[in-house]
Backbone as numpy.savetxt, mean C-alpha at the origin, in Angstrom:
# Nx Ny Nz CAx CAy CAz Cx Cy Cz
12.81 8.66 15.27 11.47 9.20 15.09 10.59 8.25 14.27
11.21 7.61 13.25 10.41 6.72 12.42 9.96 5.48 13.20
10.75 5.05 14.20 10.35 3.91 15.02 9.08 4.24 15.80
9.06 5.42 16.41 7.88 5.84 17.16 6.69 6.03 16.24
6.93 6.62 15.06 5.85 6.79 14.09 5.27 5.46 13.64
6.13 4.48 13.42 5.66 3.15 13.00 4.84 2.47 14.10
5.28 2.62 15.34 4.53 2.01 16.45 3.15 2.65 16.57
3.11 3.99 16.54 1.81 4.68 16.62 0.93 4.34 15.42
1.54 4.27 14.25 0.81 3.91 13.03 0.17 2.54 13.16
0.96 1.57 13.61 0.47 0.20 13.73 -0.67 0.12 14.73
-0.54 0.79 15.86 -1.57 0.72 16.90 -2.84 1.49 16.54
-2.70 2.53 15.75 -3.85 3.41 15.48 -4.42 3.28 14.08
-4.29 2.13 13.47 -4.97 1.94 12.20 -4.15 1.35 11.08
-2.85 1.22 11.25 -2.03 0.62 10.20 -2.34 -0.85 9.99
-2.90 -1.45 11.02 -3.26 -2.88 10.93 -4.31 -3.09 9.84
-5.27 -2.19 9.75 -6.34 -2.32 8.76 -5.79 -2.30 7.34
-4.91 -1.36 7.05 -4.33 -1.28 5.71 -3.47 -2.49 5.39
-2.67 -2.93 6.36 -1.83 -4.10 6.15 -2.64 -5.36 5.93
-3.71 -5.50 6.69 -4.57 -6.67 6.51 -5.29 -6.64 5.16
-5.61 -5.45 4.68 -6.24 -5.33 3.36 -5.28 -5.81 2.26
-4.01 -5.39 2.36 -3.03 -5.84 1.39 -2.81 -7.34 1.49
-2.81 -7.87 2.72 -2.62 -9.30 2.92 -3.79 -10.09 2.33
-5.00 -9.61 2.54 -6.18 -10.27 1.97 -6.12 -10.26 0.44
-5.71 -9.13 -0.13 -5.57 -9.07 -1.59 -4.54 -10.08 -2.07
-3.43 -10.21 -1.33 -2.41 -11.18 -1.71 -2.91 -12.61 -1.63
-3.68 -12.92 -0.61 -4.23 -14.28 -0.47 -5.19 -14.57 -1.62
-6.04 -13.61 -1.95 -6.99 -13.82 -3.05 -6.28 -13.99 -4.38
-5.21 -13.22 -4.62 -4.46 -13.38 -5.86 -3.73 -14.71 -5.91
-3.27 -15.21 -4.76 -2.50 -16.47 -4.73 -3.38 -17.70 -4.88
-4.68 -17.55 -4.89 -5.55 -18.70 -5.08 -5.31 -19.33 -6.45
-5.06 -18.50 -7.45 -4.77 -19.03 -8.79 -3.26 -19.09 -8.99
-2.81 -19.99 -9.81 -1.38 -20.13 -10.08 -0.87 -18.90 -10.83
-1.68 -18.38 -11.73 -1.28 -17.23 -12.53 -1.11 -15.98 -11.66
-1.89 -15.88 -10.60 -1.86 -14.69 -9.75 -0.82 -14.71 -8.65
-0.03 -15.77 -8.55 0.95 -15.87 -7.46 1.98 -14.73 -7.49
2.55 -14.33 -8.63 3.48 -13.19 -8.60 2.82 -11.91 -8.09
1.57 -11.70 -8.45 0.84 -10.53 -7.98 0.61 -10.63 -6.47
0.26 -11.81 -6.00 0.05 -12.01 -4.57 1.31 -11.79 -3.76
2.46 -12.23 -4.28 3.72 -12.02 -3.58 4.05 -10.53 -3.48
3.74 -9.77 -4.52 3.94 -8.31 -4.47 3.03 -7.71 -3.41
1.81 -8.22 -3.29 0.88 -7.73 -2.26 1.43 -7.97 -0.87
2.06 -9.13 -0.65 2.62 -9.42 0.65 3.79 -8.50 0.98
4.60 -8.16 -0.02 5.69 -7.21 0.21 5.14 -5.84 0.60
4.09 -5.43 -0.09 3.51 -4.12 0.19 2.69 -4.11 1.46
2.24 -5.27 1.91 1.57 -5.36 3.21 2.56 -5.00 4.32
3.80 -5.46 4.19 4.83 -5.09 5.16 5.06 -3.60 5.19
5.05 -2.96 4.03 5.17 -1.50 3.97 3.97 -0.83 4.60
2.80 -1.39 4.37 1.59 -0.80 4.92 1.52 -0.93 6.44
2.11 -1.99 6.98 2.15 -2.14 8.43 3.11 -1.12 9.06
4.25 -0.85 8.42 5.26 0.05 8.98 5.82 0.97 7.89
5.12 2.07 7.52 5.54 2.89 6.37 6.55 4.00 6.68
6.71 4.38 7.94 7.56 5.53 8.23 9.03 5.17 8.03
9.78 6.09 7.45 11.20 5.88 7.20 11.48 5.15 5.89
10.46 4.91 5.10 10.64 4.20 3.83 10.15 5.09 2.69
10.82 5.00 1.57 10.47 5.78 0.40 10.21 4.83 -0.76
9.44 5.28 -1.72 9.08 4.44 -2.86 9.62 5.10 -4.12
10.32 4.31 -4.92 10.82 4.80 -6.19 10.09 4.04 -7.29
9.51 4.78 -8.21 8.73 4.18 -9.28 9.59 4.02 -10.52
9.35 2.94 -11.24 10.06 2.64 -12.48 9.32 1.53 -13.19
10.04 0.74 -13.96 9.41 -0.39 -14.63 9.29 -0.16 -16.11
8.85 -1.19 -16.79 8.72 -1.12 -18.24 7.33 -1.50 -18.70
7.28 -2.10 -19.88 5.99 -2.45 -20.49 5.29 -3.55 -19.69
6.04 -4.51 -19.17 5.42 -5.57 -18.37 4.79 -5.03 -17.11
5.47 -4.11 -16.45 4.92 -3.49 -15.25 3.67 -2.69 -15.59
3.68 -2.02 -16.74 2.53 -1.23 -17.15 1.31 -2.11 -17.37
1.50 -3.24 -18.05 0.37 -4.15 -18.30 -0.16 -4.76 -17.00
0.74 -5.16 -16.11 0.30 -5.69 -14.82 -0.42 -4.63 -14.00
0.05 -3.39 -14.08 -0.62 -2.30 -13.35 -2.03 -2.05 -13.86
-2.24 -2.19 -15.16 -3.59 -2.01 -15.72 -4.52 -3.10 -15.21
-4.07 -4.35 -15.23 -4.89 -5.46 -14.72 -5.13 -5.28 -13.22
-4.09 -4.94 -12.50 -4.18 -4.72 -11.05 -5.19 -3.62 -10.74
-5.12 -2.53 -11.48 -5.99 -1.38 -11.22 -7.45 -1.76 -11.38
-7.77 -2.53 -12.40 -9.15 -2.90 -12.64 -9.68 -3.91 -11.63
-8.81 -4.79 -11.13 -9.27 -5.87 -10.26 -9.18 -5.50 -8.78
-8.04 -4.97 -8.34 -7.80 -4.78 -6.92 -7.38 -3.37 -6.54
-6.78 -2.64 -7.43 -6.17 -1.37 -7.09 -7.12 -0.28 -6.64
-8.25 -0.16 -7.30 -9.18 0.93 -6.98 -9.74 0.80 -5.57
-10.21 -0.37 -5.12 -10.70 -0.45 -3.73 -9.63 -0.15 -2.69
-8.40 -0.65 -2.90 -7.33 -0.37 -1.94 -6.98 1.12 -1.93
-6.92 1.73 -3.11 -6.61 3.15 -3.19 -7.70 3.99 -2.51
-8.95 3.63 -2.72 -10.04 4.37 -2.07 -10.01 4.22 -0.56
-9.64 3.03 -0.08 -9.52 2.83 1.37 -8.45 3.75 1.95
-7.27 3.78 1.31 -6.19 4.62 1.81 -6.51 6.10 1.64
-7.17 6.47 0.56 -7.54 7.86 0.36 -8.54 8.33 1.41
-9.52 7.51 1.71 -10.52 7.86 2.72 -9.88 8.00 4.10
-9.02 7.04 4.45 -8.34 7.12 5.75 -7.43 8.34 5.81
-6.74 8.63 4.71 -5.85 9.79 4.67 -6.59 11.10 4.83
-7.71 11.23 4.14 -8.50 12.46 4.27 -9.06 12.61 5.68
-9.49 11.51 6.27 -10.01 11.55 7.63 -8.94 11.96 8.62
-7.74 11.44 8.46 -6.67 11.77 9.40 -6.15 13.19 9.21
-6.22 13.73 8.01 -5.73 15.08 7.76 -6.65 16.17 8.31
-7.77 15.79 8.87 -8.67 16.78 9.47 -8.01 17.41 10.70
-7.24 16.63 11.43 -6.57 17.16 12.62 -5.09 17.40 12.31
-4.48 18.31 13.02 -3.07 18.61 12.80 -2.20 17.42 13.21
-2.57 16.74 14.27 -1.79 15.60 14.74 -1.84 14.45 13.74
-2.93 14.32 13.01 -3.10 13.21 12.08 -2.49 13.43 10.71
-1.96 14.63 10.43 -1.44 14.92 9.08 -0.30 13.98 8.67
0.70 13.70 9.52 1.74 12.76 9.08 1.20 11.37 8.74
0.20 10.93 9.48 -0.41 9.64 9.21 -1.23 9.69 7.92
-1.91 10.80 7.69 -2.66 10.98 6.46 -1.76 10.98 5.23
-0.59 11.61 5.36 0.36 11.63 4.24 0.87 10.22 3.92
1.04 9.40 4.94 1.44 8.01 4.70 0.34 7.26 3.96
-0.91 7.54 4.30 -2.02 6.90 3.59 -2.05 7.35 2.12
-1.73 8.62 1.86 -1.70 9.09 0.48 -0.58 8.40 -0.30
0.56 8.18 0.36 1.67 7.45 -0.28 1.23 6.02 -0.63
0.51 5.39 0.29 0.03 4.02 0.04 -1.09 4.00 -1.00
-1.89 5.06 -1.08 -2.95 5.12 -2.10 -2.34 5.17 -3.50
-1.28 5.97 -3.64 -0.60 6.03 -4.94 0.01 4.67 -5.28
0.57 4.03 -4.28 1.15 2.71 -4.49 0.09 1.68 -4.83
-1.11 1.82 -4.27 -2.20 0.89 -4.57 -2.66 1.01 -6.02
-2.45 2.16 -6.63 -2.85 2.33 -8.03 -1.84 1.75 -9.00
-0.55 1.75 -8.63 0.48 1.22 -9.53 1.63 0.59 -8.73
1.41 -0.62 -8.24 2.43 -1.24 -7.40 3.56 -1.93 -8.16
3.37 -2.23 -9.42 4.38 -2.99 -10.15 5.36 -2.02 -10.79
6.63 -2.31 -10.59 7.69 -1.40 -11.02 8.10 -0.47 -9.90
7.42 -0.55 -8.75 7.76 0.29 -7.60 8.75 -0.46 -6.72
9.70 0.27 -6.17 10.70 -0.31 -5.30 10.68 0.43 -3.97
10.62 -0.31 -2.87 10.61 0.28 -1.54 12.05 0.42 -1.07
12.41 1.64 -0.66 13.76 1.90 -0.17 13.70 2.39 1.26
14.69 1.98 2.04 14.76 2.42 3.44 15.44 3.76 3.55
């Protein structure tokens, strides 16, 4: 079921979210200091392209907290708003609710991506 969900997700709008994460990663990788942040963006772009069947476990310490604060101010809010808007739009119809829930999962991840681990 998750294979079919991922295919439908990718064809019906998952590309936009994945490309947004990829663009954020490219912009962060322009500076040497931002390369670790950019690499995290690329990992999460893969999740954004195919989110069904994957779960996110949050953790981390003080370093993750500080990176999340910087991330939130620079890049996190626009990505979270994009996923929140898409999620609310998809939840209007019954068929779109599973896709909307995936957008809500990605919106939460956009607010605090450091210290998060993607599990299959």
